[in-house]
């Protein structure tokens, strides 16, 4: 059945050359764990991408029930946790995945740094990777407020104070994020939701696309 569907699609859009170009790409021997145990450090990037996929899929599920309003945000999260089938599991995956993805990106960054994989001709890809890291931190920061509990409220206040301390643009940055410069309230929650669900994911997908294209063109860096 799957083969017939594939043949039907391939007959119309000719996807076989593209698929072969992706699937038949040779992987260097030094990144094969079967040959070198140290090759496992090259898995950090792929594992990071795997966790990102989990975050995206679980986040899409959460948005089906979440209400970005200060009167209903916590109630919608509670409903998801207690009334929706497997909702607690999916929210738990999203919650813990937010921490796991930062850890995996940190390990991946360490591998790239200590093996010198940021050097010529991969400087641009290093910059793109650093930008992805900052986007992921932004996703973690904006997502922390969405449950609208006491911990999220006061943690966000501290985060906005840190943003306000940025030289020259700090005050404008705080207003951009919070909406209201005086209080963390309805505008803040709405803006954090929009940034978390629309703006930062769009930036993440664009940067990841560039990251993967550069990896494909430049190849995987060798060991020291």
PDB file of N, CA and C in Angstrom, residues 44-92:
ATOM      1  N   UNK A  44      24.977  14.321  19.174  1.00  0.00           N
ATOM      2  CA  UNK A  44      24.303  15.361  19.949  1.00  0.00           C
ATOM      3  C   UNK A  44      23.447  16.264  19.067  1.00  0.00           C
ATOM      4  N   UNK A  45      23.929  16.581  17.876  1.00  0.00           N
ATOM      5  CA  UNK A  45      23.153  17.427  16.978  1.00  0.00           C
ATOM      6  C   UNK A  45      21.858  16.748  16.549  1.00  0.00           C
ATOM      7  N   UNK A  46      21.948  15.476  16.160  1.00  0.00           N
ATOM      8  CA  UNK A  46      20.758  14.742  15.759  1.00  0.00           C
ATOM      9  C   UNK A  46      19.772  14.563  16.904  1.00  0.00           C
ATOM     10  N   UNK A  47      20.303  14.317  18.104  1.00  0.00           N
ATOM     11  CA  UNK A  47      19.425  14.175  19.267  1.00  0.00           C
ATOM     12  C   UNK A  47      18.740  15.501  19.596  1.00  0.00           C
ATOM     13  N   UNK A  48      19.457  16.597  19.416  1.00  0.00           N
ATOM     14  CA  UNK A  48      18.834  17.907  19.631  1.00  0.00           C
ATOM     15  C   UNK A  48      17.672  18.108  18.678  1.00  0.00           C
ATOM     16  N   UNK A  49      17.885  17.771  17.412  1.00  0.00           N
ATOM     17  CA  UNK A  49      16.811  17.901  16.422  1.00  0.00           C
ATOM     18  C   UNK A  49      15.622  17.008  16.775  1.00  0.00           C
ATOM     19  N   UNK A  50      15.899  15.805  17.273  1.00  0.00           N
ATOM     20  CA  UNK A  50      14.836  14.887  17.679  1.00  0.00           C
ATOM     21  C   UNK A  50      13.991  15.485  18.795  1.00  0.00           C
ATOM     22  N   UNK A  51      14.643  16.087  19.785  1.00  0.00           N
ATOM     23  CA  UNK A  51      13.905  16.705  20.891  1.00  0.00           C
ATOM     24  C   UNK A  51      13.113  17.916  20.397  1.00  0.00           C
ATOM     25  N   UNK A  52      13.678  18.678  19.448  1.00  0.00           N
ATOM     26  CA  UNK A  52      12.959  19.822  18.884  1.00  0.00           C
ATOM     27  C   UNK A  52      11.675  19.355  18.204  1.00  0.00           C
ATOM     28  N   UNK A  53      11.755  18.248  17.479  1.00  0.00           N
ATOM     29  CA  UNK A  53      10.553  17.707  16.833  1.00  0.00           C
ATOM     30  C   UNK A  53       9.504  17.346  17.878  1.00  0.00           C
ATOM     31  N   UNK A  54       9.928  16.726  18.981  1.00  0.00           N
ATOM     32  CA  UNK A  54       8.997  16.394  20.061  1.00  0.00           C
ATOM     33  C   UNK A  54       8.369  17.666  20.635  1.00  0.00           C
ATOM     34  N   UNK A  55       9.185  18.699  20.810  1.00  0.00           N
ATOM     35  CA  UNK A  55       8.669  19.965  21.339  1.00  0.00           C
ATOM     36  C   UNK A  55       7.626  20.573  20.409  1.00  0.00           C
ATOM     37  N   UNK A  56       7.894  20.522  19.122  1.00  0.00           N
ATOM     38  CA  UNK A  56       6.953  21.104  18.166  1.00  0.00           C
ATOM     39  C   UNK A  56       5.638  20.333  18.166  1.00  0.00           C
ATOM     40  N   UNK A  57       5.718  19.021  18.116  1.00  0.00           N
ATOM     41  CA  UNK A  57       4.501  18.205  18.069  1.00  0.00           C
ATOM     42  C   UNK A  57       3.701  18.320  19.361  1.00  0.00           C
ATOM     43  N   UNK A  58       4.375  18.254  20.504  1.00  0.00           N
ATOM     44  CA  UNK A  58       3.663  18.379  21.772  1.00  0.00           C
ATOM     45  C   UNK A  58       3.106  19.785  21.945  1.00  0.00           C
ATOM     46  N   UNK A  59       3.841  20.798  21.484  1.00  0.00           N
ATOM     47  CA  UNK A  59       3.352  22.167  21.567  1.00  0.00           C
ATOM     48  C   UNK A  59       2.112  22.388  20.714  1.00  0.00           C
ATOM     49  N   UNK A  60       2.062  21.775  19.535  1.00  0.00           N
ATOM     50  CA  UNK A  60       0.872  21.873  18.693  1.00  0.00           C
ATOM     51  C   UNK A  60      -0.340  21.284  19.408  1.00  0.00           C
ATOM     52  N   UNK A  61      -0.121  20.181  20.110  1.00  0.00           N
ATOM     53  CA  UNK A  61      -1.217  19.568  20.868  1.00  0.00           C
ATOM     54  C   UNK A  61      -1.663  20.490  22.001  1.00  0.00           C
ATOM     55  N   UNK A  62      -0.726  21.096  22.701  1.00  0.00           N
ATOM     56  CA  UNK A  62      -1.065  21.953  23.830  1.00  0.00           C
ATOM     57  C   UNK A  62      -1.868  23.181  23.395  1.00  0.00           C
ATOM     58  N   UNK A  63      -1.558  23.731  22.220  1.00  0.00           N
ATOM     59  CA  UNK A  63      -2.270  24.928  21.761  1.00  0.00           C
ATOM     60  C   UNK A  63      -3.739  24.643  21.449  1.00  0.00           C
ATOM     61  N   UNK A  64      -4.103  23.377  21.299  1.00  0.00           N
ATOM     62  CA  UNK A  64      -5.496  23.023  21.058  1.00  0.00           C
ATOM     63  C   UNK A  64      -6.361  23.268  22.298  1.00  0.00           C
ATOM     64  N   UNK A  65      -5.727  23.358  23.479  1.00  0.00           N
ATOM     65  CA  UNK A  65      -6.476  23.505  24.729  1.00  0.00           C
ATOM     66  C   UNK A  65      -6.106  24.769  25.497  1.00  0.00           C
ATOM     67  N   UNK A  66      -4.936  25.321  25.200  1.00  0.00           N
ATOM     68  CA  UNK A  66      -4.476  26.464  25.984  1.00  0.00           C
ATOM     69  C   UNK A  66      -5.224  27.733  25.601  1.00  0.00           C
ATOM     70  N   UNK A  67      -5.569  28.565  26.608  1.00  0.00           N
ATOM     71  CA  UNK A  67      -6.237  29.843  26.387  1.00  0.00           C
ATOM     72  C   UNK A  67      -5.302  30.951  26.878  1.00  0.00           C
ATOM     73  N   UNK A  68      -4.753  31.775  25.985  1.00  0.00           N
ATOM     74  CA  UNK A  68      -3.791  32.821  26.396  1.00  0.00           C
ATOM     75  C   UNK A  68      -4.478  34.041  26.983  1.00  0.00           C
ATOM     76  N   UNK A  69      -5.112  33.853  28.121  1.00  0.00           N
ATOM     77  CA  UNK A  69      -5.838  34.919  28.786  1.00  0.00           C
ATOM     78  C   UNK A  69      -5.635  34.756  30.283  1.00  0.00           C
ATOM     79  N   UNK A  70      -5.410  35.865  30.996  1.00  0.00           N
ATOM     80  CA  UNK A  70      -5.066  35.752  32.415  1.00  0.00           C
ATOM     81  C   UNK A  70      -6.206  35.160  33.246  1.00  0.00           C
ATOM     82  N   UNK A  71      -7.437  35.230  32.743  1.00  0.00           N
ATOM     83  CA  UNK A  71      -8.566  34.674  33.479  1.00  0.00           C
ATOM     84  C   UNK A  71      -8.695  33.166  33.277  1.00  0.00           C
ATOM     85  N   UNK A  72      -8.178  32.670  32.163  1.00  0.00           N
ATOM     86  CA  UNK A  72      -8.420  31.271  31.803  1.00  0.00           C
ATOM     87  C   UNK A  72      -7.165  30.448  31.570  1.00  0.00           C
ATOM     88  N   UNK A  73      -5.984  31.085  31.580  1.00  0.00           N
ATOM     89  CA  UNK A  73      -4.762  30.360  31.244  1.00  0.00           C
ATOM     90  C   UNK A  73      -4.519  29.185  32.181  1.00  0.00           C
ATOM     91  N   UNK A  74      -4.532  29.460  33.493  1.00  0.00           N
ATOM     92  CA  UNK A  74      -4.258  28.381  34.445  1.00  0.00           C
ATOM     93  C   UNK A  74      -5.350  27.320  34.413  1.00  0.00           C
ATOM     94  N   UNK A  75      -6.614  27.746  34.269  1.00  0.00           N
ATOM     95  CA  UNK A  75      -7.713  26.782  34.207  1.00  0.00           C
ATOM     96  C   UNK A  75      -7.584  25.878  32.983  1.00  0.00           C
ATOM     97  N   UNK A  76      -7.134  26.438  31.868  1.00  0.00           N
ATOM     98  CA  UNK A  76      -6.968  25.614  30.664  1.00  0.00           C
ATOM     99  C   UNK A  76      -5.841  24.609  30.841  1.00  0.00           C
ATOM    100  N   UNK A  77      -4.777  25.015  31.540  1.00  0.00           N
ATOM    101  CA  UNK A  77      -3.685  24.083  31.816  1.00  0.00           C
ATOM    102  C   UNK A  77      -4.149  22.988  32.772  1.00  0.00           C
ATOM    103  N   UNK A  78      -4.914  23.366  33.782  1.00  0.00           N
ATOM    104  CA  UNK A  78      -5.441  22.391  34.730  1.00  0.00           C
ATOM    105  C   UNK A  78      -6.378  21.421  34.036  1.00  0.00           C
ATOM    106  N   UNK A  79      -7.212  21.924  33.151  1.00  0.00           N
ATOM    107  CA  UNK A  79      -8.123  21.063  32.391  1.00  0.00           C
ATOM    108  C   UNK A  79      -7.336  20.073  31.550  1.00  0.00           C
ATOM    109  N   UNK A  80      -6.290  20.570  30.898  1.00  0.00           N
ATOM    110  CA  UNK A  80      -5.438  19.694  30.085  1.00  0.00           C
ATOM    111  C   UNK A  80      -4.805  18.604  30.935  1.00  0.00           C
ATOM    112  N   UNK A  81      -4.385  18.966  32.121  1.00  0.00           N
ATOM    113  CA  UNK A  81      -3.709  18.014  33.004  1.00  0.00           C
ATOM    114  C   UNK A  81      -4.659  16.957  33.569  1.00  0.00           C
ATOM    115  N   UNK A  82      -5.883  17.342  33.842  1.00  0.00           N
ATOM    116  CA  UNK A  82      -6.776  16.463  34.600  1.00  0.00           C
ATOM    117  C   UNK A  82      -7.902  15.851  33.784  1.00  0.00           C
ATOM    118  N   UNK A  83      -8.296  16.497  32.682  1.00  0.00           N
ATOM    119  CA  UNK A  83      -9.476  16.038  31.958  1.00  0.00           C
ATOM    120  C   UNK A  83      -9.165  15.455  30.580  1.00  0.00           C
ATOM    121  N   UNK A  84      -8.111  15.915  29.934  1.00  0.00           N
ATOM    122  CA  UNK A  84      -7.789  15.465  28.573  1.00  0.00           C
ATOM    123  C   UNK A  84      -7.017  14.158  28.640  1.00  0.00           C
ATOM    124  N   UNK A  85      -7.406  13.202  27.816  1.00  0.00           N
ATOM    125  CA  UNK A  85      -6.722  11.913  27.787  1.00  0.00           C
ATOM    126  C   UNK A  85      -5.264  12.096  27.391  1.00  0.00           C
ATOM    127  N   UNK A  86      -4.365  11.587  28.223  1.00  0.00           N
ATOM    128  CA  UNK A  86      -2.911  11.663  28.012  1.00  0.00           C
ATOM    129  C   UNK A  86      -2.384  13.103  28.016  1.00  0.00           C
ATOM    130  N   UNK A  87      -3.212  14.055  28.436  1.00  0.00           N
ATOM    131  CA  UNK A  87      -2.771  15.445  28.444  1.00  0.00           C
ATOM    132  C   UNK A  87      -1.614  15.684  29.388  1.00  0.00           C
ATOM    133  N   UNK A  88      -1.644  15.025  30.544  1.00  0.00           N
ATOM    134  CA  UNK A  88      -0.567  15.198  31.508  1.00  0.00           C
ATOM    135  C   UNK A  88       0.754  14.687  30.952  1.00  0.00           C
ATOM    136  N   UNK A  89       0.685  13.594  30.194  1.00  0.00           N
ATOM    137  CA  UNK A  89       1.905  13.038  29.600  1.00  0.00           C
ATOM    138  C   UNK A  89       2.474  13.994  28.556  1.00  0.00           C
ATOM    139  N   UNK A  90       1.604  14.503  27.695  1.00  0.00           N
ATOM    140  CA  UNK A  90       2.075  15.395  26.626  1.00  0.00           C
ATOM    141  C   UNK A  90       2.639  16.684  27.209  1.00  0.00           C
ATOM    142  N   UNK A  91       1.956  17.243  28.211  1.00  0.00           N
ATOM    143  CA  UNK A  91       2.485  18.460  28.830  1.00  0.00           C
ATOM    144  C   UNK A  91       3.805  18.183  29.529  1.00  0.00           C
ATOM    145  N   UNK A  92       3.911  17.012  30.169  1.00  0.00           N
ATOM    146  CA  UNK A  92       5.170  16.642  30.803  1.00  0.00           C
ATOM    147  C   UNK A  92       6.300  16.517  29.793  1.00  0.00           C
TER     148      UNK A  92
END
